[in-house]
Amino acid sequence: MTWFRAASGAARLALRRSLATRTPPAAATRCGRCFHSTAMRPRSAAPVPRAVPLSRLSDSFLDGTSSVYLEELQRTWEADPSSVDESWDNFFRNFVAQASPSAGVSGQTIQESMQLLLLVRAYQVNGHMMAKLDPLGLDDRAVPEDLRLGLYGFTEADLDREFFLGVWRMSGFLSENRPVLTLREILNKLQQAYCGPIGYEYMHIPDRDKCNWLREKIETAKPKEYNKDRRLVMLDRLIWSTQFENFLATKWATAKRFGLEGGETLIPGMKEMFDRAADLGVENIVIGMPHRGRLNVLGNVVRKPLSQIFSEFTGGTRPVEGEDGLYTGTGDVKYHLGTSYDRPTRGGNRIHLSLVANPSHLEAVDPVVIGKTRAKQFYSNDADRTKNMGILIHGDGSFAGQGVVYETLHLSALPNYTTGGTIHIVVNNQVAFTTDPRAGRSSQYCTDVAKALNAPIFHVNGDDLEAVVCVCELAAEWRQTFHSDVVVDLICYRRFGHNEIDEPSFTQPKMYQVIKNHPSSLKLYEQKLLGTGEVMKEDVQRIHDKVNRILNEEFAKSKDYVPNKRDWLSAYWTGFKSPEQISRVRNTGVKPEILKRVGQAITTLPENFKPHRAVKKIFELRAAMIESGQGIDWAVAEALAFATLIVEGNHVRLSGQDVERGTFSHRHAVLHDQETGAKYCPLDHVAMDQNEELFTVSNSSLSEFAVLGFELGYSMENPNSLVLWEAQFGDFANGAQVMFDQFLSSGEAKWLRQTGLVVLLPHGYDGQGPEHSSARLERFLQMSDDNPFVIPEMEPTLRKQIQECNWQVVNVTTPANYFHLLRRQIHREFRKPLIVTAPKNLLRHKDCKSNLSEFDDVEGHLGFDKQGTRFKRLIKDRNDHKQVEEGVNRLILCSGKVYYELDEERKKSERGDVAICRVEQLCPFPYDLIQRELKRYPNAEIVWCQEEPMNMGAYSYISPRLFTAMKALGRGSFEDIKYVGRAPSAATATGFLSVHAQEQSELVKKALQAEPIKFL
Amino acid sequence: MYQVIKNHPSSLKLYEQKLLGTSEVMKEDVQRIHDKVNRILNEEFAKSKDYVPNKRDWLSAYWTGFKSPEQISRVRNTGVKPKILKRVGQAITTLPENFKPHRAVKKIFELRAAMIESAQGIDWAVAEALAFATLIVEGNHVRLSGQDVERGTFSHQHAVLHDQETGAKYCPLDHVAMN
């Protein structure tokens, strides 16, 4: 009887869960859907079982039960239901369904009803373990014991007995509406539903309605069938998918293309998914996928011109650079490129498809795709998230192995990151390059990571085209119904090696023996259709001939293919300039009255709102700053930049860890009522009837990689938005290093995609140790693509310096300059990423203040000479310095907060003969302004001062560029650039506060020392 | 949240109340422990003013004898005796008789055996294998990990071979030292 005891435990859990979720009678009577009327019933509705406290169930329901006791109890209940305990009355009523005319099928006992329930549940939970998922038949998985009939006490002799299976409030096979079945029929249905070419995993989802919805789809009375017309379309698509790869293999036998052979059913599956999604309201699909099969998807799904794909195989035709001076960037391999297309669907709709460009770094594109999808939802007012959908295609090894997958999945239900569900398709060819699944993951399936998100997972045999189509449609339906993530695990194989010249038999000999003789999915499907008599051989051949003809026509055209000059910009980007076109420098100042009004809006709190007293004081101080127009600090400057952009109609979105308050308790973008806990965001109230999301500030999950990727994708959708990501501390940006290296620094060059994303990286030496001092400024500067030995055209009307550089790196020192910097991102006709080393102690530094007059667009007034109406790439020393100051014998160039310490020391030591200039924009280098200062101080020795160690910070970037500027003016050579800063170091900063203080003091004193500074 | 925390008793307070409630522990017992802990904390606080860090308390037993940056570590030879190289080289280029490698892999191993035999034309993969093997015969542990390192991304290492009929695996470097 041990099996019964174990089963009883499972039943207790199942029953408790089932009964606990039941609605009380009063609510049930108002919910018409709770009843399942049937013509067979003599009464209008079944009586509703009464709720029973769990404690009573756990105390007496199944404990101590035995078959004899249960049967005796049943007999007693049948004689007189009121003679047994109320809980037993509910139990018998629920599981035998006395109210139904078909109840009490001859010989069926309570015990057997429970056993049947457990049997059905076992198939729902573990049926996938018996499913025929591997097209190669190499999987040798142990069949779970709970799928065996014997476990439940049934024998062969019971197969033809009839049983009733109805359960209240359950869909599928356990639905009350199902007819009486023999045990054999029940088993066949269970195996048909759960052990065929599809393995369903969904019982990890705690939501009863979702499970019932799936059961309704899976546990159908008859297996799903497609009519002839649908089958012909599917066949046509599979032929295209297969012939495409065959064609490439024939024409370019040794080219690397990462073909889809072995997984060709992905293409018709995706197309059917898109058709179904369009039927259900989807208008835009954003796709991210790796190299495997990408060319096939580009050509057959996203309809990139085949002639273009073919031309890229012949070395890739590069647009003639001389012609119009077009910017072509440096390009990328053909299986990384993206494209977009407006596709007609079966239902007569049109759907816009975008395939996002991606690097070889597997899964790195995932968060970019969902960020772009989210932005599309914002701009199309898709509040229900039913019109814009993201689809991610994954490899099996990378889905299990790359951490960014889990990071991205964990954005899926966060309020400010959700896209209402992403469909994930894993092209599971069961070998990661040369590595078997056993070595590539600890979990049974590569998709198990998705269970953490309660995403249903549909494993499907990739050779069964109709099964693939079925689950692709089901995934689309799930996404449009529940707006959450769903996974299709397409189990296939890789007919060739990792790429076409790779030999896979070295490491997977048995697998490739099987593959060698394995028929393609197309061959299998053709045989199936021919076997049904629905399709003739001539019909199949006609499709083959058509496809071959078109492929050859496109091949012929590819020889003369001329790329479109500007086919890469979407509608939102119309009018934006590429690097070879001049974009005029514009003012970024704002009218004083607008500044005042906006400033008042962002410093006013609602009357009944009770902020923390310290926050209240901060806001009172802020209101005073606005009122007096003086002492504007960093946080207020940032808020003014955001607010003024918003009133101009732009979207502002700021994301990162703890950005709502700010790591340094400075921003206070979201306030919390101390009594009610209600939230208030001043920047949501700067414009009339402001869209709730026009300003979005969001504390992100503790992820750098996925969140930065998300914001990058978001920023790429529409240029009229300021999208910012802030690191907790600058050093932690390295958790997202792939984003900087593969996307942000080189995305425009590789894929001709602009972005104006702003990255805020807290940076500054305050003695807080190695991980909380540096933003690794040197890494970003080193990735800059400007030539340090060439001074570009610097005349303002002809300047394209920033456009020709891959990104901007700045280290700003005043609130006003920060204000103009942010606004400059939007008030230009191009977009470039912006890396900002953000402040820490400057947030509250007594001298780091600006006057409101520095923010406005008025010329000639007091304060104008301090800031002007634009971002200052370099801040000169004093306003009263003449064009030439021969009495200055040292010019210190520096960047960031060290300026304030140098200035303080200069006052203390009364060094009137030292000038200090702040290089606010490090990259691209402001040659014109540097040379202006060199001319101003003709007798000065030139010093670069930084608080970072010599092998970090800006020194190695600045040194050759400063040399170039000096050389052009005859001011000397490398040895004439004196260095003041910390010594080279392995860690960014010392761990000892006292050592830090000493180092900082020494470098500041050295910079101001009376005697000349030695070279190093 | 912080309104609740403000009035929330510490886990220590809760446990003290629990123990006092069971009468297993007296108030005096609790106070005695508090006093002891406070006394020791204050003693350590007094000592901290004169604390002198240990100079080398960061090395575990396995690292005894290893030098820190300011100590000179003499440059040593890394060459290996010719006879050892030969013997080890033969071990790592020999496959078991009944093992059937892929024909291309078989050819690679024949070429490797020829390199060892003639002592000429040693390539990168063989050099790496010799380095591993000689370290192993000296008693060291060698561990190599990474994506697809068993064959090598560029189909060069072949540290693990697969029998083309049985699928069995063979690792030559597992057979360079006795036991």
mmCIF file of C-alpha atoms in Angstrom, chain A residues 16-255:
data_model
loop_
_atom_site.group_PDB
_atom_site.id
_atom_site.type_symbol
_atom_site.label_atom_id
_atom_site.label_comp_id
_atom_site.label_asym_id
_atom_site.label_seq_id
_atom_site.Cartn_x
_atom_site.Cartn_y
_atom_site.Cartn_z
ATOM 1 C CA ARG A 16 -6.352 21.285 -0.904
ATOM 2 C CA ARG A 17 -5.165 23.525 -3.707
ATOM 3 C CA SER A 18 -8.299 22.826 -5.689
ATOM 4 C CA LEU A 19 -10.692 23.465 -2.832
ATOM 5 C CA ALA A 20 -8.807 26.450 -1.476
ATOM 6 C CA THR A 21 -9.215 28.354 -4.723
ATOM 7 C CA ARG A 22 -12.956 27.829 -4.868
ATOM 8 C CA THR A 23 -15.025 30.991 -4.749
ATOM 9 C CA PRO A 24 -17.635 31.330 -2.000
ATOM 10 C CA PRO A 25 -21.246 30.537 -2.988
ATOM 11 C CA ALA A 26 -22.358 34.169 -3.004
ATOM 12 C CA ALA A 27 -19.712 35.122 -5.545
ATOM 13 C CA ALA A 28 -20.217 31.982 -7.572
ATOM 14 C CA THR A 29 -23.893 32.617 -8.098
ATOM 15 C CA ARG A 30 -23.029 35.930 -9.745
ATOM 16 C CA CYS A 31 -20.519 34.372 -12.101
ATOM 17 C CA GLY A 32 -22.334 32.705 -14.958
ATOM 18 C CA ARG A 33 -19.129 31.245 -16.340
ATOM 19 C CA CYS A 34 -18.732 29.123 -13.242
ATOM 20 C CA PHE A 35 -21.540 26.853 -14.371
ATOM 21 C CA HIS A 36 -21.312 24.268 -17.113
ATOM 22 C CA SER A 37 -24.817 23.690 -18.361
ATOM 23 C CA THR A 38 -25.539 20.592 -20.368
ATOM 24 C CA ALA A 39 -28.615 19.237 -22.082
ATOM 25 C CA MET A 40 -28.183 16.005 -20.202
ATOM 26 C CA ARG A 41 -28.913 17.624 -16.889
ATOM 27 C CA PRO A 42 -32.426 17.475 -15.494
ATOM 28 C CA ARG A 43 -31.838 20.638 -13.447
ATOM 29 C CA SER A 44 -30.879 24.118 -14.616
ATOM 30 C CA ALA A 45 -27.580 24.147 -12.709
ATOM 31 C CA ALA A 46 -25.550 21.862 -10.516
ATOM 32 C CA PRO A 47 -25.550 22.740 -6.827
ATOM 33 C CA VAL A 48 -22.387 24.552 -5.794
ATOM 34 C CA PRO A 49 -20.178 22.663 -3.363
ATOM 35 C CA ARG A 50 -19.743 24.487 -0.089
ATOM 36 C CA ALA A 51 -16.361 25.856 0.909
ATOM 37 C CA VAL A 52 -14.687 23.965 3.700
ATOM 38 C CA PRO A 53 -11.906 25.357 5.893
ATOM 39 C CA LEU A 54 -8.510 23.957 5.009
ATOM 40 C CA SER A 55 -7.831 23.088 8.611
ATOM 41 C CA ARG A 56 -10.688 20.635 8.553
ATOM 42 C CA LEU A 57 -9.401 19.059 5.367
ATOM 43 C CA SER A 58 -5.888 18.737 6.652
ATOM 44 C CA ASP A 59 -7.095 17.376 9.949
ATOM 45 C CA SER A 60 -9.399 14.680 8.781
ATOM 46 C CA PHE A 61 -9.771 14.524 5.048
ATOM 47 C CA LEU A 62 -7.235 11.974 3.909
ATOM 48 C CA ASP A 63 -5.146 11.228 6.945
ATOM 49 C CA GLY A 64 -5.584 7.698 8.127
ATOM 50 C CA THR A 65 -7.582 6.744 5.075
ATOM 51 C CA SER A 66 -7.669 3.273 3.709
ATOM 52 C CA SER A 67 -9.521 1.727 0.851
ATOM 53 C CA VAL A 68 -11.873 -0.093 3.159
ATOM 54 C CA TYR A 69 -12.658 3.035 5.119
ATOM 55 C CA LEU A 70 -13.230 5.076 1.960
ATOM 56 C CA GLU A 71 -15.509 2.515 0.445
ATOM 57 C CA GLU A 72 -17.498 2.160 3.642
ATOM 58 C CA LEU A 73 -17.786 5.925 3.841
ATOM 59 C CA GLN A 74 -19.004 6.068 0.256
ATOM 60 C CA ARG A 75 -21.697 3.512 0.920
ATOM 61 C CA THR A 76 -22.827 5.468 3.942
ATOM 62 C CA TRP A 77 -22.895 8.690 1.941
ATOM 63 C CA GLU A 78 -24.848 7.119 -0.892
ATOM 64 C CA ALA A 79 -27.473 5.996 1.569
ATOM 65 C CA ASP A 80 -27.731 9.333 3.358
ATOM 66 C CA PRO A 81 -25.445 12.271 2.373
ATOM 67 C CA SER A 82 -26.170 14.144 5.576
ATOM 68 C CA SER A 83 -24.903 11.248 7.632
ATOM 69 C CA VAL A 84 -21.272 12.030 6.851
ATOM 70 C CA ASP A 85 -19.169 15.071 7.688
ATOM 71 C CA GLU A 86 -19.717 18.166 5.582
ATOM 72 C CA SER A 87 -16.217 17.926 4.132
ATOM 73 C CA TRP A 88 -16.828 14.360 2.979
ATOM 74 C CA ASP A 89 -20.132 15.441 1.497
ATOM 75 C CA ASN A 90 -18.265 17.990 -0.641
ATOM 76 C CA PHE A 91 -15.623 15.488 -1.541
ATOM 77 C CA PHE A 92 -18.036 12.861 -2.795
ATOM 78 C CA ARG A 93 -20.209 15.396 -4.539
ATOM 79 C CA ASN A 94 -17.228 16.961 -6.290
ATOM 80 C CA PHE A 95 -15.567 13.832 -7.482
ATOM 81 C CA VAL A 96 -18.494 11.624 -8.222
ATOM 82 C CA ALA A 97 -20.638 14.539 -9.406
ATOM 83 C CA GLN A 98 -23.816 13.049 -8.055
ATOM 84 C CA ALA A 99 -25.843 15.755 -9.754
ATOM 85 C CA SER A 100 -24.842 14.513 -13.160
ATOM 86 C CA PRO A 101 -26.985 11.810 -14.704
ATOM 87 C CA SER A 102 -23.831 9.986 -15.688
ATOM 88 C CA ALA A 103 -22.507 9.919 -12.150
ATOM 89 C CA GLY A 104 -21.762 6.694 -10.406
ATOM 90 C CA VAL A 105 -20.684 4.704 -13.421
ATOM 91 C CA SER A 106 -21.060 1.051 -12.632
ATOM 92 C CA GLY A 107 -18.312 -0.235 -10.409
ATOM 93 C CA GLN A 108 -16.346 3.016 -10.157
ATOM 94 C CA THR A 109 -15.207 3.598 -6.603
ATOM 95 C CA ILE A 110 -14.009 6.719 -4.883
ATOM 96 C CA GLN A 111 -10.595 5.182 -4.746
ATOM 97 C CA GLU A 112 -10.533 4.655 -8.485
ATOM 98 C CA SER A 113 -11.770 8.191 -9.103
ATOM 99 C CA MET A 114 -8.865 9.513 -7.095
ATOM 100 C CA GLN A 115 -6.467 7.266 -8.940
ATOM 101 C CA LEU A 116 -7.764 8.478 -12.275
ATOM 102 C CA LEU A 117 -7.393 12.059 -11.188
ATOM 103 C CA LEU A 118 -3.803 11.392 -10.223
ATOM 104 C CA LEU A 119 -3.172 9.619 -13.505
ATOM 105 C CA VAL A 120 -4.445 12.571 -15.512
ATOM 106 C CA ARG A 121 -2.455 14.995 -13.421
ATOM 107 C CA ALA A 122 0.660 12.880 -13.855
ATOM 108 C CA TYR A 123 0.362 13.185 -17.624
ATOM 109 C CA GLN A 124 -0.225 16.910 -17.349
ATOM 110 C CA VAL A 125 2.883 17.316 -15.222
ATOM 111 C CA ASN A 126 5.224 14.726 -16.734
ATOM 112 C CA GLY A 127 3.762 13.659 -20.052
ATOM 113 C CA HIS A 128 6.460 15.658 -21.821
ATOM 114 C CA MET A 129 8.969 13.155 -20.444
ATOM 115 C CA MET A 130 7.454 10.525 -22.720
ATOM 116 C CA ALA A 131 6.858 12.797 -25.681
ATOM 117 C CA LYS A 132 8.607 11.953 -28.950
ATOM 118 C CA LEU A 133 10.605 15.137 -29.069
ATOM 119 C CA ASP A 134 13.938 14.167 -30.589
ATOM 120 C CA PRO A 135 13.706 13.874 -34.373
ATOM 121 C CA LEU A 136 16.855 11.739 -34.264
ATOM 122 C CA GLY A 137 15.473 9.423 -31.597
ATOM 123 C CA LEU A 138 18.707 9.622 -29.616
ATOM 124 C CA ASP A 139 17.168 10.864 -26.382
ATOM 125 C CA ASP A 140 17.084 8.087 -23.809
ATOM 126 C CA ARG A 141 15.037 9.531 -21.017
ATOM 127 C CA ALA A 142 13.695 7.448 -18.175
ATOM 128 C CA VAL A 143 9.920 7.314 -18.243
ATOM 129 C CA PRO A 144 8.601 8.661 -14.943
ATOM 130 C CA GLU A 145 7.021 5.963 -12.837
ATOM 131 C CA ASP A 146 3.895 8.021 -12.350
ATOM 132 C CA LEU A 147 3.044 7.666 -16.032
ATOM 133 C CA ARG A 148 2.707 3.901 -15.683
ATOM 134 C CA LEU A 149 -0.782 2.507 -15.286
ATOM 135 C CA GLY A 150 0.266 -0.040 -12.690
ATOM 136 C CA LEU A 151 1.187 2.654 -10.205
ATOM 137 C CA TYR A 152 -2.507 3.447 -9.822
ATOM 138 C CA GLY A 153 -3.662 -0.098 -9.265
ATOM 139 C CA PHE A 154 -5.126 -0.561 -12.713
ATOM 140 C CA THR A 155 -4.379 -3.614 -14.843
ATOM 141 C CA GLU A 156 -4.932 -4.673 -18.428
ATOM 142 C CA ALA A 157 -8.251 -6.085 -17.328
ATOM 143 C CA ASP A 158 -9.488 -2.587 -16.489
ATOM 144 C CA LEU A 159 -8.782 -1.064 -19.882
ATOM 145 C CA ASP A 160 -12.279 -1.514 -21.206
ATOM 146 C CA ARG A 161 -14.165 -0.473 -18.100
ATOM 147 C CA GLU A 162 -15.933 2.842 -18.329
ATOM 148 C CA PHE A 163 -15.113 5.731 -16.028
ATOM 149 C CA PHE A 164 -16.410 9.212 -15.414
ATOM 150 C CA LEU A 165 -13.761 11.878 -14.962
ATOM 151 C CA GLY A 166 -15.558 15.171 -14.403
ATOM 152 C CA VAL A 167 -14.158 17.672 -11.934
ATOM 153 C CA TRP A 168 -15.736 20.983 -11.089
ATOM 154 C CA ARG A 169 -13.985 24.109 -12.409
ATOM 155 C CA MET A 170 -11.493 22.167 -14.488
ATOM 156 C CA SER A 171 -10.939 22.325 -18.239
ATOM 157 C CA GLY A 172 -9.747 19.668 -20.619
ATOM 158 C CA PHE A 173 -10.022 15.976 -19.904
ATOM 159 C CA LEU A 174 -11.221 16.554 -16.363
ATOM 160 C CA SER A 175 -13.994 18.868 -17.460
ATOM 161 C CA GLU A 176 -17.489 17.945 -16.250
ATOM 162 C CA ASN A 177 -18.693 18.182 -19.799
ATOM 163 C CA ARG A 178 -16.711 15.252 -21.063
ATOM 164 C CA PRO A 179 -18.508 12.036 -21.749
ATOM 165 C CA VAL A 180 -17.845 8.753 -20.018
ATOM 166 C CA LEU A 181 -14.783 7.012 -21.397
ATOM 167 C CA THR A 182 -13.113 3.657 -21.128
ATOM 168 C CA LEU A 183 -9.758 3.533 -19.439
ATOM 169 C CA ARG A 184 -8.199 2.645 -22.771
ATOM 170 C CA GLU A 185 -9.719 5.737 -24.328
ATOM 171 C CA ILE A 186 -8.538 7.894 -21.446
ATOM 172 C CA LEU A 187 -4.997 6.595 -21.798
ATOM 173 C CA ASN A 188 -5.015 7.077 -25.544
ATOM 174 C CA LYS A 189 -6.208 10.646 -25.166
ATOM 175 C CA LEU A 190 -3.624 11.409 -22.532
ATOM 176 C CA GLN A 191 -0.811 9.997 -24.613
ATOM 177 C CA GLN A 192 -2.099 11.649 -27.756
ATOM 178 C CA ALA A 193 -2.195 15.033 -26.042
ATOM 179 C CA TYR A 194 0.940 14.824 -23.947
ATOM 180 C CA CYS A 195 3.245 12.184 -25.424
ATOM 181 C CA GLY A 196 3.145 12.894 -29.123
ATOM 182 C CA PRO A 197 5.433 15.310 -30.988
ATOM 183 C CA ILE A 198 4.693 18.070 -28.480
ATOM 184 C CA GLY A 199 5.694 18.069 -24.840
ATOM 185 C CA TYR A 200 3.827 20.628 -22.761
ATOM 186 C CA GLU A 201 5.208 22.088 -19.548
ATOM 187 C CA TYR A 202 2.735 24.319 -17.776
ATOM 188 C CA MET A 203 1.852 22.798 -14.448
ATOM 189 C CA HIS A 204 4.485 24.974 -12.786
ATOM 190 C CA ILE A 205 2.150 27.921 -13.410
ATOM 191 C CA PRO A 206 0.231 28.635 -10.195
ATOM 192 C CA ASP A 207 -2.604 30.485 -11.944
ATOM 193 C CA ARG A 208 -5.573 28.134 -12.315
ATOM 194 C CA ASP A 209 -7.197 30.086 -15.140
ATOM 195 C CA LYS A 210 -4.042 29.962 -17.214
ATOM 196 C CA CYS A 211 -3.661 26.236 -16.729
ATOM 197 C CA ASN A 212 -7.301 25.708 -17.634
ATOM 198 C CA TRP A 213 -6.872 27.809 -20.752
ATOM 199 C CA LEU A 214 -3.978 25.621 -21.822
ATOM 200 C CA ARG A 215 -5.822 22.421 -20.967
ATOM 201 C CA GLU A 216 -8.677 23.557 -23.158
ATOM 202 C CA LYS A 217 -6.238 23.888 -26.056
ATOM 203 C CA ILE A 218 -4.206 20.767 -25.385
ATOM 204 C CA GLU A 219 -6.785 18.256 -24.191
ATOM 205 C CA THR A 220 -9.028 18.392 -27.223
ATOM 206 C CA ALA A 221 -11.558 15.702 -28.049
ATOM 207 C CA LYS A 222 -9.884 15.252 -31.420
ATOM 208 C CA PRO A 223 -6.295 16.040 -32.412
ATOM 209 C CA LYS A 224 -5.833 19.284 -34.292
ATOM 210 C CA GLU A 225 -5.926 18.948 -38.067
ATOM 211 C CA TYR A 226 -5.210 21.361 -40.897
ATOM 212 C CA ASN A 227 -7.168 21.521 -44.121
ATOM 213 C CA LYS A 228 -5.616 21.082 -47.531
ATOM 214 C CA ASP A 229 -5.204 24.780 -48.272
ATOM 215 C CA ARG A 230 -3.350 25.407 -45.031
ATOM 216 C CA ARG A 231 -1.200 22.381 -45.660
ATOM 217 C CA LEU A 232 -0.230 23.596 -49.102
ATOM 218 C CA VAL A 233 0.805 26.957 -47.680
ATOM 219 C CA MET A 234 2.859 25.233 -45.004
ATOM 220 C CA LEU A 235 4.451 22.990 -47.609
ATOM 221 C CA ASP A 236 5.275 25.978 -49.793
ATOM 222 C CA ARG A 237 6.951 27.720 -46.882
ATOM 223 C CA LEU A 238 8.926 24.656 -45.913
ATOM 224 C CA ILE A 239 10.104 24.247 -49.495
ATOM 225 C CA TRP A 240 11.274 27.855 -49.515
ATOM 226 C CA SER A 241 13.115 27.344 -46.251
ATOM 227 C CA THR A 242 14.810 24.177 -47.439
ATOM 228 C CA GLN A 243 15.592 25.310 -50.973
ATOM 229 C CA PHE A 244 17.071 28.564 -49.713
ATOM 230 C CA GLU A 245 19.734 26.703 -47.757
ATOM 231 C CA ASN A 246 20.308 24.192 -50.558
ATOM 232 C CA PHE A 247 20.777 27.052 -53.004
ATOM 233 C CA LEU A 248 23.346 28.800 -50.828
ATOM 234 C CA ALA A 249 25.136 25.504 -50.237
ATOM 235 C CA THR A 250 25.358 24.902 -53.967
ATOM 236 C CA LYS A 251 26.468 28.387 -54.967
ATOM 237 C CA TRP A 252 28.837 29.082 -52.071
ATOM 238 C CA ALA A 253 29.933 25.690 -50.834
ATOM 239 C CA THR A 254 32.647 26.921 -48.486
ATOM 240 C CA ALA A 255 31.096 30.180 -47.332
#
